């Protein structure tokens, strides 16, 4: 399960931040400039289902590469290295 306060960084510099709001979660989707482009409300069950579905498509924790994820959060794109 994703806990509240988790931020997911995408390849294009966008982010999805998951925050707990009462008994539900808000997913704040922001573009690379930081503009909010969507806010989605989800129940805990729906968030768990989304997280499970994501895991099926992008791999599981065994495949997690911290350096790869840090590169995306630093704003790098596929094949780009730090200058």
Coordinates of C-alpha atoms in Angstrom, one line a residue:
X1 CA 0.0 0.0 0.0
X2 CA 1.1 3.5 -0.7
X3 CA 1.1 5.6 2.4
X4 CA 0.0 9.2 2.6
X5 CA 2.6 11.7 1.7
X6 CA 4.2 9.5 -1.0
X7 CA 5.3 11.2 -4.2
X8 CA 5.8 9.3 -7.5
X9 CA 8.0 10.9 -10.1
X10 CA 7.4 10.3 -13.8
X11 CA 9.8 10.2 -16.7
X12 CA 8.6 13.6 -18.0
X13 CA 9.1 15.4 -14.7
X14 CA 5.5 15.2 -13.6
X15 CA 4.5 14.0 -10.1
X16 CA 1.7 12.2 -8.4
X17 CA 1.5 12.9 -4.7
X18 CA -0.7 10.7 -2.5
X19 CA -2.1 12.2 0.7
X20 CA -4.4 10.8 3.3
X21 CA -7.6 12.9 3.7
X22 CA -9.8 11.4 6.4
X23 CA -10.6 7.9 5.4
X24 CA -9.8 8.5 1.7
X25 CA -6.8 9.5 -0.3
X26 CA -6.2 12.4 -2.7
X27 CA -3.9 11.9 -5.7
X28 CA -2.5 15.3 -6.8
X29 CA -1.2 15.1 -10.4
X30 CA 1.2 17.9 -11.3
X31 CA 3.0 18.6 -14.6
X32 CA 6.8 19.2 -14.8
X33 CA 6.2 22.9 -14.1
X34 CA 4.4 22.0 -10.8
X35 CA 0.9 23.1 -12.0
X36 CA -1.9 20.9 -10.6
X37 CA -3.5 19.2 -13.6
X38 CA -5.8 16.9 -11.6
X39 CA -6.8 15.8 -8.2
X40 CA -8.4 12.4 -7.8
X41 CA -10.2 11.1 -4.7
X42 CA -9.9 7.4 -3.9
X43 CA -10.9 5.0 -1.2
X44 CA -8.2 3.0 0.5
X45 CA -9.4 -0.1 -1.4
X46 CA -9.3 1.7 -4.8
X47 CA -5.8 2.9 -4.0
X48 CA -4.7 -0.6 -3.1
X49 CA -6.1 -1.9 -6.4
X50 CA -4.4 0.8 -8.4
X51 CA -1.1 0.1 -6.6
X52 CA -1.4 -3.6 -7.3
X53 CA -2.2 -3.0 -11.0
X54 CA 0.8 -0.7 -11.3
X55 CA 3.0 -3.4 -9.8
X56 CA 1.8 -5.9 -12.4
X57 CA 2.8 -3.5 -15.2
X58 CA 6.0 -2.0 -13.9
X59 CA 7.5 -4.8 -11.9
X60 CA 7.7 -5.5 -8.2
X61 CA 10.0 -4.4 -5.4
X62 CA 12.6 -7.0 -6.6
X63 CA 13.0 -5.0 -9.8
X64 CA 13.2 -1.6 -8.0
X65 CA 16.4 0.4 -8.9
X66 CA 16.9 3.3 -6.5
X67 CA 19.4 5.1 -8.8
X68 CA 16.9 4.9 -11.7
X69 CA 14.1 6.3 -9.6
X70 CA 16.4 9.1 -8.3
X71 CA 17.3 10.0 -11.8
X72 CA 13.7 10.6 -12.7
X73 CA 13.1 12.6 -9.5
X74 CA 16.1 14.7 -10.5
X75 CA 14.5 15.4 -13.9
X76 CA 16.6 13.1 -16.1
X77 CA 15.0 11.2 -19.0
X78 CA 15.7 7.8 -20.5
X79 CA 19.3 7.5 -21.5
X80 CA 20.3 10.9 -20.0
X81 CA 23.1 11.0 -17.4
X82 CA 23.9 13.7 -14.8
X83 CA 26.2 16.4 -16.2

